[in-house]
CSV table of N, CA and C and ligand atoms in Angstrom, one decimal:
chain,number,residue,atom,x,y,z
A,5,MET,N,71.9,71.3,-30.1
A,5,MET,CA,72.4,71.0,-31.4
A,5,MET,C,71.2,70.7,-32.3
A,6,ASN,N,70.8,71.7,-33.1
A,6,ASN,CA,69.6,71.4,-34.0
A,6,ASN,C,69.8,72.0,-35.4
A,7,LYS,N,71.0,72.5,-35.7
A,7,LYS,CA,71.1,73.0,-37.0
A,7,LYS,C,71.6,71.9,-38.0
A,8,GLN,N,71.2,72.0,-39.2
A,8,GLN,CA,71.7,71.1,-40.2
A,8,GLN,C,73.2,71.4,-40.4
A,9,THR,N,74.0,70.3,-40.4
A,9,THR,CA,75.4,70.4,-40.4
A,9,THR,C,76.0,69.5,-41.5
A,10,ARG,N,76.8,70.0,-42.4
A,10,ARG,CA,77.4,69.1,-43.3
A,10,ARG,C,78.7,68.7,-42.7
A,11,ILE,N,78.8,67.3,-42.7
A,11,ILE,CA,80.0,66.7,-42.1
A,11,ILE,C,80.7,65.9,-43.2
A,12,THR,N,82.0,66.1,-43.3
A,12,THR,CA,82.8,65.3,-44.2
A,12,THR,C,84.0,64.7,-43.5
A,13,GLY,N,84.4,63.5,-44.1
A,13,GLY,CA,85.5,62.8,-43.6
A,13,GLY,C,85.9,61.6,-44.4
A,14,GLY,N,86.8,60.8,-43.8
A,14,GLY,CA,87.2,59.6,-44.5
A,14,GLY,C,88.2,58.8,-43.7
A,15,CYS,N,88.7,57.8,-44.3
A,15,CYS,CA,89.6,56.8,-43.6
A,15,CYS,C,91.0,57.3,-43.8
A,16,LEU,N,91.9,56.5,-43.2
A,16,LEU,CA,93.3,56.8,-43.2
A,16,LEU,C,93.9,56.7,-44.6
A,17,CYS,N,93.5,55.7,-45.4
A,17,CYS,CA,94.2,55.6,-46.7
A,17,CYS,C,93.5,56.5,-47.8
A,18,GLY,N,92.3,57.0,-47.5
A,18,GLY,CA,91.7,57.9,-48.4
A,18,GLY,C,90.7,57.2,-49.4
A,19,ALA,N,90.6,55.9,-49.3
A,19,ALA,CA,89.7,55.2,-50.3
A,19,ALA,C,88.2,55.4,-49.9
A,20,CYS,N,88.0,55.6,-48.6
A,20,CYS,CA,86.6,55.8,-48.2
A,20,CYS,C,86.4,57.2,-47.8
A,21,ARG,N,85.3,57.8,-48.4
A,21,ARG,CA,85.0,59.2,-48.1
A,21,ARG,C,83.5,59.2,-47.7
A,22,TYR,N,83.1,60.2,-46.9
A,22,TYR,CA,81.7,60.3,-46.6
A,22,TYR,C,81.3,61.7,-46.4
A,23,THR,N,80.0,61.9,-46.6
A,23,THR,CA,79.3,63.2,-46.3
A,23,THR,C,78.0,63.0,-45.6
A,24,SER,N,77.8,63.7,-44.5
A,24,SER,CA,76.5,63.6,-43.8
A,24,SER,C,75.9,65.0,-43.9
A,25,GLY,N,74.6,65.0,-44.3
A,25,GLY,CA,73.9,66.3,-44.4
A,25,GLY,C,72.9,66.4,-43.3
A,26,GLY,N,72.7,65.4,-42.5
A,26,GLY,CA,71.6,65.4,-41.5
A,26,GLY,C,72.0,66.2,-40.2
A,27,THR,N,71.0,66.4,-39.4
A,27,THR,CA,71.2,67.2,-38.2
A,27,THR,C,71.8,66.3,-37.1
A,28,PRO,N,73.0,66.6,-36.6
A,28,PRO,CA,73.6,65.8,-35.5
A,28,PRO,C,72.7,65.6,-34.3
A,29,LEU,N,72.6,64.4,-33.8
A,29,LEU,CA,71.7,64.1,-32.7
A,29,LEU,C,72.4,64.2,-31.3
A,30,ASN,N,73.6,63.7,-31.2
A,30,ASN,CA,74.3,63.8,-30.0
A,30,ASN,C,75.8,63.4,-30.3
A,31,VAL,N,76.7,63.8,-29.4
A,31,VAL,CA,78.1,63.5,-29.5
A,31,VAL,C,78.5,62.9,-28.2
A,32,ARG,N,79.0,61.7,-28.2
A,32,ARG,CA,79.4,61.0,-27.0
A,32,ARG,C,80.7,60.2,-27.2
A,33,ALA,N,81.4,60.0,-26.0
A,33,ALA,CA,82.5,59.1,-26.0
A,33,ALA,C,82.1,57.9,-25.2
A,34,CYS,N,82.3,56.7,-25.9
A,34,CYS,CA,81.9,55.5,-25.3
A,34,CYS,C,83.1,54.7,-24.9
A,35,HIS,N,83.1,54.2,-23.7
A,35,HIS,CA,84.2,53.5,-23.1
A,35,HIS,C,84.0,52.0,-23.0
A,36,CYS,N,82.9,51.5,-23.6
A,36,CYS,CA,82.6,50.1,-23.5
A,36,CYS,C,83.7,49.2,-24.2
A,37,ARG,N,83.8,48.0,-23.8
A,37,ARG,CA,84.8,47.1,-24.3
A,37,ARG,C,84.6,46.9,-25.8
A,38,ARG,N,83.4,46.8,-26.3
A,38,ARG,CA,83.2,46.6,-27.7
A,38,ARG,C,83.8,47.8,-28.5
A,39,CYS,N,83.6,49.0,-28.0
A,39,CYS,CA,84.2,50.2,-28.7
A,39,CYS,C,85.7,50.2,-28.6
A,40,GLN,N,86.2,49.7,-27.4
A,40,GLN,CA,87.7,49.6,-27.3
A,40,GLN,C,88.2,48.6,-28.3
A,41,LYS,N,87.5,47.5,-28.5
A,41,LYS,CA,88.0,46.5,-29.4
A,41,LYS,C,87.9,47.0,-30.9
A,42,THR,N,86.8,47.6,-31.2
A,42,THR,CA,86.7,48.0,-32.6
A,42,THR,C,87.6,49.1,-33.0
A,43,THR,N,87.9,50.0,-32.1
A,43,THR,CA,88.8,51.1,-32.4
A,43,THR,C,90.3,50.8,-32.1
A,44,GLY,N,90.5,49.7,-31.3
A,44,GLY,CA,91.8,49.4,-30.8
A,44,GLY,C,92.4,50.5,-30.0
A,45,SER,N,91.5,51.2,-29.3
A,45,SER,CA,91.9,52.4,-28.5
A,45,SER,C,91.1,52.4,-27.2
A,46,ALA,N,91.3,53.5,-26.5
A,46,ALA,CA,90.7,53.6,-25.1
A,46,ALA,C,89.2,53.8,-25.2
A,47,PHE,N,88.8,54.5,-26.2
A,47,PHE,CA,87.3,54.8,-26.2
A,47,PHE,C,87.0,55.2,-27.7
A,48,TYR,N,85.7,55.2,-27.9
A,48,TYR,CA,85.2,55.6,-29.2
A,48,TYR,C,84.4,56.9,-29.1
A,49,ALA,N,84.9,57.9,-29.7
A,49,ALA,CA,84.1,59.2,-29.7
A,49,ALA,C,83.5,59.3,-31.0
A,50,ARG,N,82.2,59.6,-31.0
A,50,ARG,CA,81.4,59.7,-32.3
A,50,ARG,C,80.3,60.7,-32.2
A,51,VAL,N,80.0,61.2,-33.4
A,51,VAL,CA,78.8,62.1,-33.5
A,51,VAL,C,77.7,61.2,-34.2
A,52,MET,N,76.5,61.3,-33.6
A,52,MET,CA,75.5,60.5,-34.2
A,52,MET,C,74.6,61.3,-35.1
A,53,VAL,N,74.3,60.8,-36.2
A,53,VAL,CA,73.5,61.5,-37.3
A,53,VAL,C,72.5,60.5,-37.8
A,54,PRO,N,71.5,61.1,-38.5
A,54,PRO,CA,70.5,60.2,-39.2
A,54,PRO,C,71.2,59.4,-40.3
A,55,PHE,N,70.9,58.1,-40.4
A,55,PHE,CA,71.5,57.3,-41.4
A,55,PHE,C,71.2,57.7,-42.8
A,56,ASP,N,70.0,58.1,-43.0
A,56,ASP,CA,69.6,58.4,-44.4
A,56,ASP,C,70.2,59.7,-44.9
A,57,GLY,N,70.9,60.5,-44.0
A,57,GLY,CA,71.6,61.6,-44.5
A,57,GLY,C,73.1,61.4,-44.9
A,58,LEU,N,73.5,60.1,-44.7
A,58,LEU,CA,74.9,59.7,-44.9
A,58,LEU,C,75.1,59.2,-46.3
A,59,GLN,N,76.1,59.8,-47.0
A,59,GLN,CA,76.5,59.3,-48.3
A,59,GLN,C,77.9,58.8,-48.2
A,60,VAL,N,78.2,57.6,-48.7
A,60,VAL,CA,79.5,57.0,-48.5
A,60,VAL,C,80.0,56.6,-49.9
A,61,ASP,N,81.3,56.9,-50.1
A,61,ASP,CA,82.0,56.4,-51.3
A,61,ASP,C,83.2,55.6,-50.9
A,62,GLY,N,83.4,54.5,-51.5
A,62,GLY,CA,84.6,53.7,-51.2
A,62,GLY,C,84.2,52.3,-50.6
A,63,PRO,N,85.3,51.5,-50.4
A,63,PRO,CA,85.1,50.1,-50.0
A,63,PRO,C,84.8,50.0,-48.5
A,64,VAL,N,83.7,50.5,-48.0
A,64,VAL,CA,83.3,50.4,-46.6
A,64,VAL,C,82.8,49.0,-46.4
A,65,SER,N,83.3,48.3,-45.4
A,65,SER,CA,82.8,47.0,-45.0
A,65,SER,C,82.0,47.1,-43.8
A,66,TRP,N,80.9,46.4,-43.7
A,66,TRP,CA,80.0,46.4,-42.5
A,66,TRP,C,80.0,45.1,-41.8
A,67,TYR,N,80.2,45.2,-40.5
A,67,TYR,CA,80.3,44.0,-39.7
A,67,TYR,C,79.2,44.1,-38.6
A,68,GLU,N,78.4,43.0,-38.5
A,68,GLU,CA,77.3,43.0,-37.4
A,68,GLU,C,78.0,42.7,-36.1
A,69,ALA,N,78.3,43.7,-35.3
A,69,ALA,CA,79.1,43.5,-34.1
A,69,ALA,C,78.3,43.0,-33.0
A,70,GLU,N,77.0,43.4,-32.9
A,70,GLU,CA,76.1,42.8,-32.0
A,70,GLU,C,74.7,43.0,-32.6
A,71,SER,N,73.7,42.4,-32.0
A,71,SER,CA,72.4,42.4,-32.6
A,71,SER,C,71.9,43.8,-32.8
A,72,GLY,N,71.7,44.1,-34.1
A,72,GLY,CA,71.2,45.4,-34.5
A,72,GLY,C,72.2,46.5,-34.6
A,73,LEU,N,73.5,46.2,-34.3
A,73,LEU,CA,74.5,47.3,-34.5
A,73,LEU,C,75.6,46.8,-35.4
A,74,ARG,N,75.7,47.6,-36.5
A,74,ARG,CA,76.7,47.3,-37.5
A,74,ARG,C,77.8,48.3,-37.4
A,75,ARG,N,79.1,47.8,-37.6
A,75,ARG,CA,80.2,48.7,-37.5
A,75,ARG,C,80.8,48.8,-39.0
A,76,GLY,N,81.1,50.0,-39.4
A,76,GLY,CA,81.6,50.2,-40.7
A,76,GLY,C,83.0,50.6,-40.7
A,77,PHE,N,83.8,50.0,-41.5
A,77,PHE,CA,85.3,50.3,-41.5
A,77,PHE,C,85.8,50.2,-43.0
A,78,CYS,N,86.9,50.8,-43.2
A,78,CYS,CA,87.5,50.7,-44.6
A,78,CYS,C,88.1,49.3,-44.8
A,79,SER,N,87.7,48.7,-45.8
A,79,SER,CA,88.2,47.3,-46.0
A,79,SER,C,89.6,47.3,-46.5
A,80,GLN,N,90.2,48.5,-46.8
A,80,GLN,CA,91.5,48.6,-47.3
A,80,GLN,C,92.5,48.9,-46.2
A,81,CYS,N,92.2,49.9,-45.4
A,81,CYS,CA,93.1,50.3,-44.3
A,81,CYS,C,92.6,49.9,-42.9
A,82,GLY,N,91.4,49.6,-42.8
A,82,GLY,CA,90.8,49.1,-41.5
A,82,GLY,C,90.4,50.2,-40.6
A,83,SER,N,90.4,51.5,-41.0
A,83,SER,CA,90.0,52.6,-40.1
A,83,SER,C,88.5,52.4,-39.7
A,84,THR,N,88.3,52.6,-38.4
A,84,THR,CA,86.9,52.6,-37.9
A,84,THR,C,86.2,53.9,-38.4
A,85,LEU,N,85.1,53.7,-39.0
A,85,LEU,CA,84.3,54.9,-39.5
A,85,LEU,C,83.0,55.1,-38.8
A,86,PHE,N,82.2,54.0,-38.8
A,86,PHE,CA,80.8,54.1,-38.4
A,86,PHE,C,80.3,53.1,-37.4
A,87,SER,N,79.2,53.4,-36.8
A,87,SER,CA,78.4,52.4,-36.0
A,87,SER,C,77.0,52.7,-36.2
A,88,ALA,N,76.3,51.8,-36.9
A,88,ALA,CA,74.9,52.1,-37.4
A,88,ALA,C,73.9,51.2,-36.6
A,89,ARG,N,72.9,51.8,-36.1
A,89,ARG,CA,71.8,51.1,-35.5
A,89,ARG,C,70.6,51.2,-36.3
A,90,ALA,N,70.2,50.2,-37.0
A,90,ALA,CA,69.1,50.2,-38.0
A,90,ALA,C,67.8,50.6,-37.3
A,91,SER,N,67.6,50.0,-36.1
A,91,SER,CA,66.3,50.2,-35.5
A,91,SER,C,66.0,51.7,-35.1
A,92,ALA,N,67.1,52.4,-34.9
A,92,ALA,CA,67.0,53.8,-34.6
A,92,ALA,C,67.1,54.7,-35.8
A,93,GLY,N,67.6,54.1,-36.9
A,93,GLY,CA,67.8,54.9,-38.1
A,93,GLY,C,69.0,55.9,-38.0
A,94,THR,N,70.0,55.5,-37.1
A,94,THR,CA,71.1,56.4,-36.8
A,94,THR,C,72.4,55.8,-37.2
A,95,VAL,N,73.4,56.6,-37.3
A,95,VAL,CA,74.8,56.1,-37.5
A,95,VAL,C,75.7,57.1,-36.8
A,96,GLY,N,76.6,56.4,-36.0
A,96,GLY,CA,77.7,57.2,-35.4
A,96,GLY,C,78.8,57.3,-36.3
A,97,ILE,N,79.4,58.5,-36.4
A,97,ILE,CA,80.6,58.7,-37.2
A,97,ILE,C,81.8,59.0,-36.2
A,98,ALA,N,82.9,58.2,-36.4
A,98,ALA,CA,84.0,58.4,-35.6
A,98,ALA,C,84.6,59.7,-35.7
A,99,LEU,N,84.8,60.4,-34.6
A,99,LEU,CA,85.3,61.8,-34.6
A,99,LEU,C,86.7,61.9,-35.2
A,100,GLY,N,87.5,60.8,-35.0
A,100,GLY,CA,88.8,60.8,-35.5
A,100,GLY,C,88.9,60.8,-37.0
A,101,SER,N,87.8,60.4,-37.7
A,101,SER,CA,87.8,60.3,-39.1
A,101,SER,C,87.3,61.6,-39.8
A,102,LEU,N,86.8,62.5,-39.0
A,102,LEU,CA,86.3,63.8,-39.6
A,102,LEU,C,87.4,64.6,-40.3
A,103,ASP,N,87.1,65.3,-41.3
A,103,ASP,CA,88.0,66.3,-41.9
A,103,ASP,C,88.4,67.4,-40.9
A,104,GLU,N,87.4,67.7,-40.1
A,104,GLU,CA,87.6,68.8,-39.0
A,104,GLU,C,87.3,68.1,-37.7
A,105,PRO,N,88.3,67.4,-37.1
A,105,PRO,CA,88.0,66.6,-35.9
A,105,PRO,C,87.6,67.5,-34.7
A,106,ASN,N,87.9,68.7,-34.8
A,106,ASN,CA,87.5,69.6,-33.6
A,106,ASN,C,86.1,70.3,-33.8
A,107,GLU,N,85.4,69.8,-34.9
A,107,GLU,CA,84.1,70.4,-35.1
A,107,GLU,C,83.1,70.0,-34.0
A,108,PHE,N,83.3,68.9,-33.4
A,108,PHE,CA,82.4,68.4,-32.3
A,108,PHE,C,83.2,68.0,-31.1
A,109,GLU,N,82.6,68.1,-30.0
A,109,GLU,CA,83.2,67.5,-28.8
A,109,GLU,C,82.1,66.8,-28.0
A,110,PRO,N,82.5,65.6,-27.4
A,110,PRO,CA,81.5,64.9,-26.7
A,110,PRO,C,80.9,65.7,-25.6
A,111,THR,N,79.6,65.5,-25.3
A,111,THR,CA,78.9,66.1,-24.2
A,111,THR,C,78.8,65.2,-23.0
A,112,GLU,N,79.0,63.9,-23.2
A,112,GLU,CA,78.9,62.9,-22.1
A,112,GLU,C,79.9,61.8,-22.4
A,113,HIS,N,80.3,61.1,-21.3
A,113,HIS,CA,81.0,59.9,-21.4
A,113,HIS,C,80.1,58.7,-21.0
A,114,ILE,N,80.0,57.7,-21.8
A,114,ILE,CA,79.1,56.6,-21.4
A,114,ILE,C,80.0,55.3,-21.3
A,115,TRP,N,79.4,54.4,-20.5
A,115,TRP,CA,80.0,53.1,-20.2
A,115,TRP,C,81.4,53.2,-19.5
A,116,THR,N,81.4,54.2,-18.6
A,116,THR,CA,82.7,54.4,-17.9
A,116,THR,C,83.0,53.3,-16.9
A,117,SER,N,82.0,52.4,-16.7
A,117,SER,CA,82.3,51.2,-15.9
A,117,SER,C,83.4,50.4,-16.5
A,118,CYS,N,83.6,50.5,-17.8
A,118,CYS,CA,84.6,49.8,-18.5
A,118,CYS,C,85.8,50.6,-18.9
A,119,LYS,N,85.9,51.8,-18.4
A,119,LYS,CA,86.9,52.8,-18.7
A,119,LYS,C,88.3,52.2,-18.4
A,120,GLN,N,89.3,52.4,-19.2
A,120,GLN,CA,90.6,52.0,-19.0
A,120,GLN,C,91.2,52.7,-17.8
A,121,ALA,N,91.9,52.0,-16.9
A,121,ALA,CA,92.2,52.5,-15.6
A,121,ALA,C,93.2,53.7,-15.6
A,122,TRP,N,94.0,53.7,-16.6
A,122,TRP,CA,95.0,54.8,-16.7
A,122,TRP,C,94.4,56.2,-17.1
A,123,LEU,N,93.1,56.1,-17.6
A,123,LEU,CA,92.5,57.3,-18.2
A,123,LEU,C,91.8,58.1,-17.1
A,124,SER,N,92.2,59.3,-16.9
A,124,SER,CA,91.5,60.2,-16.0
A,124,SER,C,90.6,61.1,-16.7
A,125,ILE,N,89.3,61.1,-16.4
A,125,ILE,CA,88.4,62.0,-17.0
A,125,ILE,C,88.1,63.1,-16.1
A,126,ASP,N,88.6,64.3,-16.4
A,126,ASP,CA,88.4,65.4,-15.5
A,126,ASP,C,88.0,66.6,-16.3
A,127,ASP,N,87.2,66.3,-17.4
A,127,ASP,CA,86.7,67.4,-18.2
A,127,ASP,C,85.4,68.0,-17.8
A,128,GLY,N,84.9,67.5,-16.7
A,128,GLY,CA,83.6,68.0,-16.1
A,128,GLY,C,82.4,67.6,-16.8
A,129,ARG,N,82.5,66.8,-17.9
A,129,ARG,CA,81.3,66.3,-18.6
A,129,ARG,C,80.7,65.1,-17.8
A,130,PRO,N,79.4,65.0,-17.9
A,130,PRO,CA,78.7,63.9,-17.2
A,130,PRO,C,79.2,62.5,-17.6
A,131,GLN,N,79.3,61.6,-16.6
A,131,GLN,CA,79.7,60.3,-16.9
A,131,GLN,C,78.7,59.3,-16.5
A,132,TYR,N,78.5,58.3,-17.3
A,132,TYR,CA,77.5,57.3,-17.0
A,132,TYR,C,78.1,55.9,-17.0
A,133,ASP,N,77.8,55.1,-16.0
A,133,ASP,CA,78.4,53.8,-15.8
A,133,ASP,C,78.1,52.9,-17.1
A,134,GLU,N,76.9,53.1,-17.6
A,134,GLU,CA,76.5,52.3,-18.7
A,134,GLU,C,75.9,53.3,-19.8
A,135,GLY,N,75.0,52.9,-20.6
A,135,GLY,CA,74.4,53.9,-21.6
A,135,GLY,C,73.5,54.9,-20.9
A,136,ILE,N,73.1,55.9,-21.6
A,136,ILE,CA,72.2,56.8,-21.0
A,136,ILE,C,70.8,56.3,-21.1
A,137,PRO,N,70.1,56.1,-20.0
A,137,PRO,CA,68.8,55.6,-20.0
A,137,PRO,C,67.9,56.4,-20.9
A,138,LEU,N,67.2,55.8,-21.8
A,138,LEU,CA,66.2,56.5,-22.7
A,138,LEU,C,65.0,56.8,-21.9
A,139,PRO,N,64.4,58.0,-22.1
A,139,PRO,CA,63.1,58.2,-21.6
A,139,PRO,C,62.1,57.3,-22.3
A,140,VAL,N,61.1,56.8,-21.6
A,140,VAL,CA,60.2,55.8,-22.2
A,140,VAL,C,59.6,56.3,-23.5
A,141,THR,N,59.3,57.6,-23.5
A,141,THR,CA,58.7,58.2,-24.7
A,141,THR,C,59.6,58.2,-25.9
A,142,ALA,N,60.9,58.1,-25.7
A,142,ALA,CA,61.8,58.2,-26.8
A,142,ALA,C,62.1,56.8,-27.4
A,143,ARG,N,61.6,55.8,-26.9
A,143,ARG,CA,61.9,54.4,-27.4
A,143,ARG,C,61.2,54.2,-28.7
B,225,ZN,ZN1,91.1,53.3,-46.0
B,226,ZN,ZN1,80.6,51.5,-26.8
């Protein structure tokens, strides 16, 4: 994945809209408890893009969910939209909020140690108990 991709989307009520012009970095489904809580769902599937390529319109609220990670949601309807990590300069965009939700598909499942028991993952994609270990050079 190395082409520049224009991504558009928004929240349920339509008050928040966004456009990303940056090159997508990865697409993952995260099954950790924090992502379950923030989405109110079984997992959080997101495409990660450079934060500086993201343009947002509307009443997005940002919540510091853990050290260094802010979650962005519509303050009007509550839709989960973003997960931004300032130290990496990246932001995850919730796949469910995309105008074209089938434009991307996750290439890995992460934090499957927290996966909900009813969910069977049989799509053949790699699964990681926790996050994907970063190569030392990538830190
Ligand atoms: Zn909304
Ligand atoms: Zn997570």
